[in-house]
Short mmCIF file of C-alpha atoms in Angstrom, two decimals:
data_model
loop_
_atom_site.label_atom_id
_atom_site.label_comp_id
_atom_site.label_asym_id
_atom_site.label_seq_id
_atom_site.Cartn_x
_atom_site.Cartn_y
_atom_site.Cartn_z
CA MET A 1 0.00 0.00 0.00
CA ALA A 2 1.30 3.42 -0.92
CA GLU A 3 2.66 5.65 1.79
CA LEU A 4 3.23 9.31 1.16
CA SER A 5 6.73 10.60 1.57
CA PRO A 6 7.06 13.73 3.76
CA LYS A 7 7.65 15.71 0.55
CA GLU A 8 4.40 14.40 -0.96
CA GLN A 9 2.53 15.10 2.26
CA LEU A 10 3.81 18.66 2.17
CA ALA A 11 2.77 18.96 -1.48
CA PHE A 12 -0.79 17.91 -0.64
CA HIS A 13 -0.87 20.22 2.35
CA GLU A 14 0.35 23.15 0.25
CA PHE A 15 -2.22 22.34 -2.40
CA SER A 16 -5.04 22.11 0.15
CA VAL A 17 -4.14 25.42 1.82
CA ARG A 18 -3.81 27.24 -1.48
CA TYR A 19 -6.91 25.73 -3.04
CA ARG A 20 -9.12 26.59 -0.07
CA ALA A 21 -7.67 30.11 0.18
CA ALA A 22 -8.19 30.72 -3.53
CA TYR A 23 -11.73 29.38 -3.33
CA ALA A 24 -12.55 31.64 -0.38
CA LYS A 25 -11.10 34.58 -2.31
CA LYS A 26 -13.13 33.74 -5.39
CA HIS A 27 -16.30 32.98 -3.43
CA PRO A 28 -16.39 35.06 -0.23
CA CYS A 29 -19.38 34.42 2.03
CA PRO A 30 -22.33 36.17 0.28
CA PRO A 31 -24.98 38.17 2.22
CA GLN A 32 -27.62 35.56 1.27
CA SER A 33 -25.79 32.90 3.25
CA LEU A 34 -25.68 35.11 6.34
CA GLU A 35 -29.39 35.78 5.88
CA VAL A 36 -30.05 32.02 5.87
CA VAL A 37 -28.08 31.73 9.12
CA ARG A 38 -29.93 34.65 10.75
CA GLU A 39 -33.31 33.22 9.78
CA ALA A 40 -32.36 29.78 11.10
CA LEU A 41 -31.25 31.26 14.41
CA TRP A 42 -34.40 33.34 14.85
CA GLY A 43 -36.49 30.28 14.03
CA GLU A 44 -34.56 28.27 16.61
CA TYR A 45 -34.94 31.03 19.20
CA GLU A 46 -38.69 31.19 18.66
CA LYS A 47 -38.95 27.43 19.09
CA GLU A 48 -36.96 27.68 22.34
CA GLN A 49 -39.19 30.43 23.64
CA GLU A 50 -42.27 28.41 22.84
CA ALA A 51 -40.83 25.35 24.56
CA ASN A 52 -39.92 27.43 27.65
CA ARG A 53 -43.45 28.72 27.89
CA GLY A 54 -44.63 25.13 28.26
CA PRO A 55 -47.95 23.69 27.17
CA LYS A 56 -50.90 26.07 27.24
CA ILE A 57 -53.21 25.44 30.20
CA GLU A 58 -56.87 25.32 29.21
CA THR A 59 -58.79 27.72 31.38
CA PRO A 60 -62.53 27.30 31.65
CA LYS A 61 -64.39 30.03 29.91
CA ILE A 62 -66.30 32.28 32.30
CA GLU A 63 -69.43 33.45 30.65
CA PRO A 64 -70.88 36.72 31.82
CA PRO A 65 -74.08 36.09 33.77
CA THR A 66 -77.09 36.36 31.54
CA PRO A 67 -80.66 36.39 32.69
CA ALA A 68 -82.12 32.94 32.20
CA ALA A 69 -84.57 32.89 29.36
CA GLY A 70 -88.19 33.00 30.46
CA ARG A 71 -87.24 33.41 34.09
CA GLU A 72 -89.05 36.18 35.82
CA PRO A 73 -87.15 38.59 38.02
CA ASN A 74 -87.36 37.84 41.73
CA GLU A 75 -90.35 39.29 43.44
CA PRO A 76 -89.65 41.43 46.45
CA ASP A 77 -90.17 39.35 49.61
CA GLN A 78 -93.76 40.21 50.55
CA ASP A 79 -93.81 38.37 53.92
CA ARG A 80 -90.92 40.27 55.48
CA MET B 1 -8.78 37.94 12.72
CA ASP B 2 -10.58 36.26 15.60
CA ASP B 3 -9.66 32.73 16.47
CA LEU B 4 -12.42 30.53 15.06
CA ILE B 5 -12.66 28.19 18.02
CA LYS B 6 -12.78 31.15 20.46
CA LEU B 7 -15.75 32.53 18.52
CA VAL B 8 -17.47 29.14 18.65
CA LYS B 9 -16.88 28.81 22.41
CA THR B 10 -18.12 32.33 23.03
CA TYR B 11 -21.19 31.58 20.95
CA ARG B 12 -21.87 28.47 23.03
CA PHE B 13 -22.02 30.50 26.24
CA THR B 14 -24.07 33.37 24.81
CA ALA B 15 -27.72 33.23 25.70
CA GLY B 16 -29.56 36.02 23.88
CA VAL B 17 -30.32 35.64 20.20
CA THR B 18 -29.41 39.27 19.49
CA GLU B 19 -25.96 38.67 20.97
CA ARG B 20 -25.62 35.29 19.24
CA ILE B 21 -26.35 36.55 15.72
CA PRO B 22 -23.30 38.85 15.31
CA LEU B 23 -21.08 36.02 16.59
CA ALA B 24 -22.71 33.59 14.18
CA GLU B 25 -22.11 36.03 11.33
CA LYS B 26 -18.40 36.15 12.17
CA ILE B 27 -18.23 32.35 12.38
CA PHE B 28 -20.09 31.78 9.11
CA THR B 29 -18.09 34.43 7.25
CA ARG B 30 -15.11 32.22 8.07
CA ILE B 31 -16.57 28.77 7.43
CA GLU B 32 -19.04 29.35 4.60
CA PRO B 33 -16.46 29.32 1.77
CA ASP B 34 -15.08 25.94 2.91
CA LEU B 35 -18.56 24.47 3.30
CA ARG B 36 -19.46 25.90 -0.10
CA LEU B 37 -16.39 24.26 -1.63
CA PHE B 38 -17.25 20.97 0.06
CA VAL B 39 -20.82 21.02 -1.27
CA PHE B 40 -20.08 22.45 -4.71
CA SER B 41 -17.32 19.88 -5.28
CA SER B 42 -19.77 17.06 -4.52
CA VAL B 43 -23.11 18.05 -6.06
CA ALA B 44 -24.06 19.30 -9.51
CA HIS B 45 -24.24 23.09 -9.44
CA GLN B 46 -27.96 23.47 -10.12
CA ASN B 47 -28.71 21.74 -6.79
CA ALA B 48 -25.62 22.70 -4.83
CA GLN B 49 -27.03 26.04 -3.66
CA ASP B 50 -30.07 24.35 -2.08
CA VAL B 51 -27.90 21.73 -0.39
CA LEU B 52 -25.55 24.44 0.89
CA GLN B 53 -28.49 26.29 2.46
CA GLU B 54 -29.55 23.12 4.24
CA VAL B 55 -26.00 22.67 5.52
CA LEU B 56 -25.81 26.27 6.77
CA LYS B 57 -29.16 25.96 8.57
CA ALA B 58 -28.16 22.67 10.18
CA VAL B 59 -24.78 24.00 11.36
CA ALA B 60 -26.38 27.22 12.67
CA THR B 61 -29.12 25.51 14.64
CA SER B 62 -26.74 22.90 16.11
CA LEU B 63 -23.89 25.29 16.91
CA LYS B 64 -24.76 25.47 20.61
CA GLN B 65 -24.52 21.69 20.88
CA PHE B 66 -20.95 21.47 19.56
CA GLN B 67 -18.95 19.94 22.40
CA GLY B 68 -15.40 19.94 21.03
CA GLY B 69 -12.56 22.18 22.08
CA THR B 70 -10.31 22.52 19.03
CA GLU B 71 -10.60 23.98 15.57
CA LYS B 72 -9.86 20.56 14.06
CA GLU B 73 -12.77 19.06 15.99
CA PHE B 74 -15.00 21.91 14.90
CA TRP B 75 -14.19 21.40 11.23
CA ALA B 76 -14.72 17.64 11.55
CA TRP B 77 -18.12 18.36 13.14
CA CYS B 78 -19.07 20.82 10.36
CA TYR B 79 -18.05 18.37 7.64
CA ARG B 80 -20.03 15.58 9.32
CA ILE B 81 -23.16 17.73 9.18
CA ALA B 82 -22.42 18.68 5.57
CA ARG B 83 -21.83 15.05 4.63
CA ASN B 84 -25.15 14.03 6.24
CA LYS B 85 -26.97 16.66 4.20
CA LEU B 86 -25.19 15.48 1.05
CA SER B 87 -26.24 11.90 1.82
CA ASP B 88 -29.86 13.05 2.22
CA HIS B 89 -29.58 14.72 -1.17
CA PHE B 90 -28.01 11.67 -2.85
CA ARG B 91 -30.75 9.44 -1.48
CA LYS B 92 -33.18 11.57 -3.49
CA GLN B 93 -30.92 12.10 -6.51
CA ALA B 94 -28.32 9.38 -6.72
CA THR B 95 -27.00 10.51 -10.10
CA ASP B 96 -26.23 14.02 -8.95
CA ARG B 97 -22.61 13.34 -7.96
CA ILE B 98 -20.11 15.62 -9.56
CA GLN B 99 -17.15 14.48 -11.65
CA THR B 100 -13.50 15.34 -11.11
CA VAL B 101 -12.27 18.93 -11.38
CA PRO B 102 -10.23 19.39 -14.57
CA PRO B 103 -6.50 20.14 -14.04
CA GLU B 104 -6.78 23.55 -15.71
CA ASP B 105 -9.38 24.61 -13.10
CA LEU B 106 -7.03 23.49 -10.33
CA TRP B 107 -4.21 25.54 -11.85
CA GLN B 108 -6.48 28.53 -12.09
CA MET B 109 -7.00 28.33 -8.33
CA MET B 110 -3.27 27.96 -7.71
CA ASP B 111 -2.61 31.05 -9.80
CA LEU B 112 -5.26 32.91 -7.82
CA SER B 113 -3.59 31.88 -4.57
CA ALA B 114 -0.24 33.04 -5.97
CA GLN B 115 -1.55 36.62 -5.93
CA ASP B 116 -1.31 36.55 -2.13
CA ALA B 117 1.48 33.99 -1.67
CA PRO B 118 3.82 33.67 -4.64
CA ILE B 119 4.68 30.12 -5.74
CA SER B 120 8.36 29.22 -6.05
CA THR B 121 9.49 26.93 -8.86
CA ALA B 122 10.05 24.06 -6.44
CA THR B 123 6.60 24.50 -4.88
CA ARG B 124 5.05 24.71 -8.33
CA HIS B 125 6.61 21.37 -9.15
CA ASP B 126 5.24 19.83 -5.92
CA LEU B 127 1.79 21.28 -6.52
CA GLU B 128 1.77 19.89 -10.03
CA TYR B 129 2.52 16.44 -8.68
CA ALA B 130 -0.25 16.65 -6.04
CA MET B 131 -2.74 17.81 -8.67
CA LYS B 132 -1.72 15.04 -11.03
CA LEU B 133 -2.38 12.46 -8.32
CA LEU B 134 -5.79 13.94 -7.58
CA THR B 135 -6.88 14.20 -11.19
CA ALA B 136 -5.45 10.81 -12.16
CA SER B 137 -7.46 9.03 -9.48
CA LYS B 138 -10.34 6.79 -10.49
CA PRO B 139 -13.87 8.15 -9.87
CA GLU B 140 -14.44 5.93 -6.83
CA CYS B 141 -11.14 7.15 -5.36
CA TYR B 142 -11.61 10.83 -6.12
CA ASP B 143 -13.96 11.45 -3.20
CA PHE B 144 -11.70 9.62 -0.72
CA LEU B 145 -8.60 11.49 -1.81
CA TRP B 146 -10.27 14.88 -1.80
CA ASN B 147 -11.85 14.31 1.59
CA HIS B 148 -8.58 13.25 3.13
CA PHE B 149 -6.00 15.40 1.38
CA VAL B 150 -7.90 18.56 0.46
CA PHE B 151 -10.50 18.84 3.22
CA GLY B 152 -8.10 17.36 5.75
CA ARG B 153 -10.61 14.84 7.14
CA ASP B 154 -9.10 11.98 9.06
CA TYR B 155 -9.67 8.27 8.45
CA GLY B 156 -11.96 7.97 11.47
CA ASP B 157 -14.42 10.61 10.25
CA ILE B 158 -14.54 9.19 6.73
CA ALA B 159 -14.97 5.68 8.16
CA GLU B 160 -17.85 6.78 10.41
CA GLU B 161 -19.86 8.42 7.65
CA ARG B 162 -19.37 5.53 5.24
CA GLY B 163 -19.96 2.75 7.71
CA MET B 164 -16.45 1.41 7.12
CA SER B 165 -13.74 0.50 9.59
CA TYR B 166 -10.84 2.87 10.20
CA ASP B 167 -8.40 0.34 8.71
CA ASN B 168 -10.51 -0.19 5.61
CA VAL B 169 -10.53 3.54 4.92
CA ARG B 170 -6.79 3.78 5.53
CA MET B 171 -6.16 0.91 3.13
CA LYS B 172 -8.62 2.24 0.54
CA ILE B 173 -6.90 5.63 0.49
CA GLY B 174 -3.52 3.91 0.30
CA ARG B 175 -4.63 1.80 -2.65
CA CYS B 176 -6.18 4.83 -4.41
CA LEU B 177 -2.93 6.68 -3.98
CA GLU B 178 -0.92 3.75 -5.27
CA GLU B 179 -3.08 3.54 -8.39
CA ALA B 180 -2.83 7.29 -8.97
CA GLN B 181 0.95 7.21 -8.49
CA SER B 182 1.23 4.39 -10.99
CA LEU B 183 -0.96 6.22 -13.53
CA VAL B 184 1.07 9.41 -13.15
CA LYS B 185 4.32 7.45 -13.53
CA ASN B 186 3.08 5.69 -16.68
CA THR B 187 1.89 8.97 -18.19
CA ALA B 188 5.30 10.51 -17.50
CA LEU B 189 7.05 7.56 -19.15
CA VAL B 190 4.82 7.78 -22.24
CA ALA B 191 5.44 11.52 -22.48
#
């Protein structure tokens, strides 16, 4: 099985460093990519906030008192 | 320039999203070109942008969970995420794998790098040899050699993502190299 000589290893290392540097120079991080990152982080933050709030507790609805249909208003107490 | 791993560690201990975002921008300004190269050298260009976006989202939303302490570990972690996203993509579109980069494109990049760091004659000779090995490799070897020698990924990481043993990856890369060396030698003899 082939083993790289130190000289060959250095050649690959030099190539890798130069290739990546040249690529970064040719294609610097565009604003669209940072926008994708920002959106992802806001989305994640909102999910966290929602999880921290916990499940919503169902509260019974309190209806305002309404006069029962057909029920007559109380008579004043005549016997008192 | 800020130390990448320091930025990542600071990010990990930052709670508020408004404080996290500027840190994330600094981190991604540094890592995006390498992730772009990784994706664009694996997937056909018409789909590469979509895959890259998925990679960026995945890295951004997992950044707080990164547990490592060195830049090497951080890169390995980023490439693992990127490779997982590429695998998802290839499951849907198996024929979308990209072919080797032509030697003239590689030279173009070397010449671009020479604008900032001039290339001596001896280095030029070494670079030529490295590029010949990469471009002479067979298609099934190309990905292994690029992952290991260009992206600097170690045998363990490549083995993990491919479900291979460490030794099998080491031997595979060795064999690929041997074949490429032999092809380069034969080409030189013919010339």
